[in-house]
Short mmCIF file of C-alpha atoms in Angstrom, two decimals:
data_model
loop_
_atom_site.label_atom_id
_atom_site.label_comp_id
_atom_site.label_asym_id
_atom_site.label_seq_id
_atom_site.Cartn_x
_atom_site.Cartn_y
_atom_site.Cartn_z
CA ALA A 1 57.33 13.46 105.65
CA GLN A 2 56.77 16.51 107.79
CA ARG A 3 53.48 18.35 107.57
CA VAL A 4 51.90 21.41 109.17
CA THR A 5 48.14 21.80 109.39
CA GLN A 6 46.28 25.00 110.13
CA PRO A 7 42.62 23.97 110.05
CA GLU A 8 41.10 27.46 109.96
CA LYS A 9 41.45 29.61 106.84
CA LEU A 10 39.74 32.54 108.52
CA LEU A 11 39.25 33.43 112.15
CA SER A 12 37.10 36.45 112.92
CA VAL A 13 36.86 37.83 116.44
CA PHE A 14 35.86 41.08 118.09
CA LYS A 15 38.35 43.42 119.68
CA GLY A 16 39.10 42.34 123.24
CA ALA A 17 38.10 38.72 122.66
CA PRO A 18 40.56 35.87 123.18
CA VAL A 19 42.27 34.42 120.12
CA GLU A 20 43.57 30.94 119.46
CA LEU A 21 45.07 30.05 116.09
CA LYS A 22 45.48 26.32 115.75
CA CYS A 23 48.53 24.54 114.42
CA ASN A 24 49.21 20.82 114.33
CA TYR A 25 52.29 19.17 112.94
CA SER A 26 53.45 15.72 112.00
CA TYR A 27 57.09 14.82 112.46
CA SER A 28 58.61 11.86 114.19
CA GLY A 29 61.70 13.61 115.50
CA SER A 30 62.33 16.70 117.59
CA PRO A 31 60.75 19.70 115.82
CA GLU A 32 61.47 23.40 115.86
CA LEU A 33 58.26 25.40 115.53
CA PHE A 34 57.63 28.98 114.58
CA TRP A 35 54.82 31.43 114.01
CA TYR A 36 55.27 33.93 111.18
CA VAL A 37 52.95 36.88 110.53
CA GLN A 38 52.25 38.85 107.38
CA TYR A 39 50.49 42.19 107.85
CA SER A 40 48.77 43.79 104.90
CA ARG A 41 51.32 44.94 102.27
CA GLN A 42 54.24 43.91 104.46
CA ARG A 43 56.70 41.08 104.21
CA LEU A 44 56.54 37.90 106.22
CA GLN A 45 58.21 38.26 109.60
CA LEU A 46 58.95 36.01 112.51
CA LEU A 47 56.51 36.40 115.40
CA LEU A 48 57.84 33.83 117.82
CA ARG A 49 59.60 30.49 118.11
CA HIS A 50 58.93 27.71 120.58
CA ILE A 51 62.49 27.41 121.90
CA SER A 52 62.43 30.99 123.14
CA ARG A 53 59.23 30.55 125.14
CA GLU A 54 58.66 34.26 124.71
CA SER A 55 55.60 36.49 124.47
CA ILE A 56 55.59 38.85 121.50
CA LYS A 57 52.88 41.50 121.08
CA GLY A 58 50.89 39.61 123.72
CA PHE A 59 50.99 36.34 121.77
CA THR A 60 52.22 33.09 123.24
CA ALA A 61 52.50 29.57 121.89
CA ASP A 62 53.28 26.37 123.74
CA LEU A 63 54.62 23.26 122.09
CA ASN A 64 52.57 20.22 123.08
CA LYS A 65 54.47 17.19 121.86
CA GLY A 66 51.79 14.78 123.05
CA GLU A 67 49.15 16.47 120.90
CA THR A 68 51.71 17.58 118.26
CA SER A 69 50.32 21.09 118.47
CA PHE A 70 51.68 24.62 118.63
CA HIS A 71 48.63 26.82 118.98
CA LEU A 72 49.04 30.60 119.03
CA LYS A 73 47.11 32.44 121.73
CA LYS A 74 46.37 35.96 122.82
CA PRO A 75 44.00 36.83 125.66
CA PHE A 76 42.70 40.12 124.23
CA ALA A 77 42.76 40.69 120.48
CA GLN A 78 43.54 44.13 119.05
CA GLU A 79 42.57 45.48 115.63
CA GLU A 80 46.24 45.75 114.69
CA ASP A 81 46.54 41.97 115.10
CA SER A 82 44.58 41.50 111.87
CA ALA A 83 46.97 39.69 109.54
CA MET A 84 47.83 36.37 107.96
CA TYR A 85 49.47 33.94 110.37
CA TYR A 86 51.60 30.98 109.33
CA CYS A 87 52.80 28.15 111.49
CA ALA A 88 56.11 26.66 110.33
CA LEU A 89 58.23 23.64 111.16
CA ARG A 90 61.93 23.04 110.80
CA THR A 91 63.11 19.47 111.07
CA GLY A 92 66.88 19.57 110.76
CA ARG A 93 67.26 21.09 107.34
CA ARG A 94 67.34 24.84 107.49
CA ALA A 95 64.33 25.26 105.22
CA LEU A 96 60.86 25.57 106.71
CA THR A 97 57.63 23.71 106.07
CA PHE A 98 54.69 26.09 106.32
CA GLY A 99 51.04 25.54 107.03
CA SER A 100 48.44 26.99 104.69
CA GLY A 101 47.90 30.00 106.93
CA THR A 102 45.04 31.50 108.93
CA ARG A 103 43.71 34.97 108.30
CA LEU A 104 42.87 36.67 111.58
CA GLN A 105 40.30 39.41 111.32
CA VAL A 106 39.75 41.50 114.44
CA GLN A 107 36.59 43.55 114.23
CA PRO A 108 36.06 46.75 116.21
CA ASP B 1 71.00 48.93 106.66
CA ALA B 2 71.42 45.32 105.68
CA GLU B 3 68.38 43.87 103.98
CA ILE B 4 66.96 41.45 101.44
CA THR B 5 65.47 42.74 98.22
CA GLN B 6 63.63 41.21 95.30
CA SER B 7 63.14 42.43 91.76
CA PRO B 8 60.98 42.95 89.93
CA ARG B 9 58.11 43.40 92.38
CA HIS B 10 55.57 42.66 89.68
CA LYS B 11 56.00 40.78 86.43
CA ILE B 12 53.62 39.75 83.68
CA THR B 13 54.89 37.29 81.12
CA GLU B 14 53.62 34.87 78.53
CA THR B 15 53.52 31.10 78.56
CA GLY B 16 56.77 29.58 77.34
CA ARG B 17 59.02 32.54 78.09
CA GLN B 18 62.05 32.32 80.35
CA VAL B 19 61.79 34.50 83.42
CA THR B 20 64.38 35.29 86.08
CA LEU B 21 63.49 36.69 89.49
CA ALA B 22 66.28 38.34 91.42
CA CYS B 23 67.01 38.05 95.13
CA HIS B 24 69.79 40.03 96.81
CA GLN B 25 70.76 40.12 100.47
CA THR B 26 73.37 42.26 102.16
CA TRP B 27 73.61 40.36 105.45
CA ASN B 28 76.26 37.96 104.18
CA HIS B 29 74.00 35.02 105.06
CA ASN B 30 75.07 31.63 103.75
CA ASN B 31 71.54 30.19 103.59
CA MET B 32 69.04 31.39 101.00
CA PHE B 33 65.63 30.06 100.01
CA TRP B 34 62.89 30.51 97.44
CA TYR B 35 59.24 29.90 98.29
CA ARG B 36 56.02 30.37 96.39
CA GLN B 37 52.84 31.48 98.11
CA ASP B 38 49.49 30.29 96.84
CA LEU B 39 46.05 30.53 98.38
CA GLY B 40 45.26 27.39 100.31
CA HIS B 41 48.84 26.14 100.21
CA GLY B 42 50.74 28.65 102.28
CA LEU B 43 54.40 28.90 101.36
CA ARG B 44 56.07 26.00 99.59
CA LEU B 45 59.81 25.56 99.18
CA ILE B 46 61.13 25.70 95.61
CA HIS B 47 64.92 25.67 95.96
CA TYR B 48 67.47 26.49 98.60
CA SER B 49 71.19 27.05 98.96
CA TYR B 50 73.54 26.67 101.90
CA GLY B 51 76.41 28.53 100.27
CA VAL B 52 78.18 29.46 97.06
CA GLN B 53 77.91 26.76 94.41
CA ASP B 54 75.44 24.82 96.57
CA THR B 55 71.83 24.40 95.40
CA ASN B 56 69.12 21.95 96.44
CA LYS B 57 65.63 21.11 95.26
CA GLY B 58 62.66 21.77 97.46
CA GLU B 59 59.11 20.49 97.51
CA VAL B 60 57.99 22.12 94.23
CA SER B 61 61.14 22.48 92.15
CA ASP B 62 59.87 21.26 88.76
CA GLY B 63 60.16 24.01 86.15
CA TYR B 64 62.48 26.14 88.28
CA SER B 65 66.23 26.45 88.62
CA VAL B 66 68.65 28.48 90.75
CA SER B 67 72.34 29.23 90.75
CA ARG B 68 74.56 30.61 93.51
CA SER B 69 77.70 32.27 92.21
CA ASN B 70 78.18 34.58 95.20
CA THR B 71 76.91 34.94 98.76
CA GLU B 72 74.56 37.85 98.08
CA ASP B 73 72.41 36.58 95.21
CA LEU B 74 70.15 33.63 94.47
CA PRO B 75 68.28 34.24 91.20
CA LEU B 76 65.30 32.01 90.42
CA THR B 77 64.73 31.07 86.78
CA LEU B 78 61.55 29.73 85.26
CA GLU B 79 62.83 27.92 82.18
CA SER B 80 59.54 27.98 80.29
CA ALA B 81 56.83 29.80 82.20
CA ALA B 82 53.49 28.06 82.66
CA SER B 83 50.17 29.44 83.91
CA SER B 84 50.48 27.17 86.95
CA GLN B 85 53.50 29.23 87.97
CA THR B 86 51.39 32.34 88.49
CA SER B 87 52.09 33.04 92.14
CA VAL B 88 53.80 35.29 94.64
CA TYR B 89 57.44 34.38 95.09
CA PHE B 90 59.36 35.03 98.29
CA CYS B 91 63.06 34.87 98.80
CA ALA B 92 64.52 34.40 102.29
CA SER B 93 67.90 34.21 103.92
CA SER B 94 68.89 33.00 107.35
CA ASP B 95 71.60 33.17 109.94
CA LEU B 96 72.30 31.37 113.16
CA GLY B 97 72.02 33.80 116.05
CA LEU B 98 71.89 33.46 119.81
CA ALA B 99 68.18 32.63 119.71
CA GLY B 100 68.61 30.06 116.95
CA GLU B 101 68.19 30.36 113.22
CA THR B 102 65.87 33.05 111.87
CA GLN B 103 64.69 33.39 108.30
CA TYR B 104 64.29 36.90 106.91
CA PHE B 105 61.97 37.36 103.97
CA GLY B 106 62.05 39.67 101.00
CA PRO B 107 59.02 41.74 99.95
CA GLY B 108 57.90 39.23 97.31
CA THR B 109 57.48 39.22 93.53
CA ARG B 110 54.02 38.82 92.07
CA LEU B 111 54.33 36.87 88.81
CA THR B 112 51.49 36.48 86.34
CA VAL B 113 51.86 34.05 83.45
CA LEU B 114 49.31 34.61 80.68
#
């Protein structure tokens, strides 16, 4: 069965520091991977997807099939990046399998 | 503007009662989903639907049911609420666009079962 692991429940960094939110997945086929973000008192929203290879709000994520990882990175964290981040996997069905989430706290 | 809404936003109920959470979307999306969000577990899939009259069980479907009589609505029913069902419930719908399929989430319903 598919599984998504986010090993860190909380990641605390200072403003301007680099950020890396880890995500590992297990799936034998060809996965579709996403990062969703939930800001305080807001609904969950899509941040980026691996097939687009885009950079959103300075965040990037590269799919590494050899390491089965999809880590989210940003070179310089901003206070407004503080939020809950979820890595998610779609494996053919349209529903998503989510990781347990990482809370990013960016301190001034 | 098209959107996805959930009601109620907050609900307190007692063990054993039947509860229905509403989800309504105005995008005309065929695909709709219910997830529950719990600390340490992230979001887990309860039920999903790919169209009218279609419903499917997800990872944590025990104690829940859904019905899809039209495109816009996918109500979630807790047949006999249990304290273990205290959670935040999110509804989502999805479409297939140029960049692939994107799920759009509702604002959530916080359910407390006493």
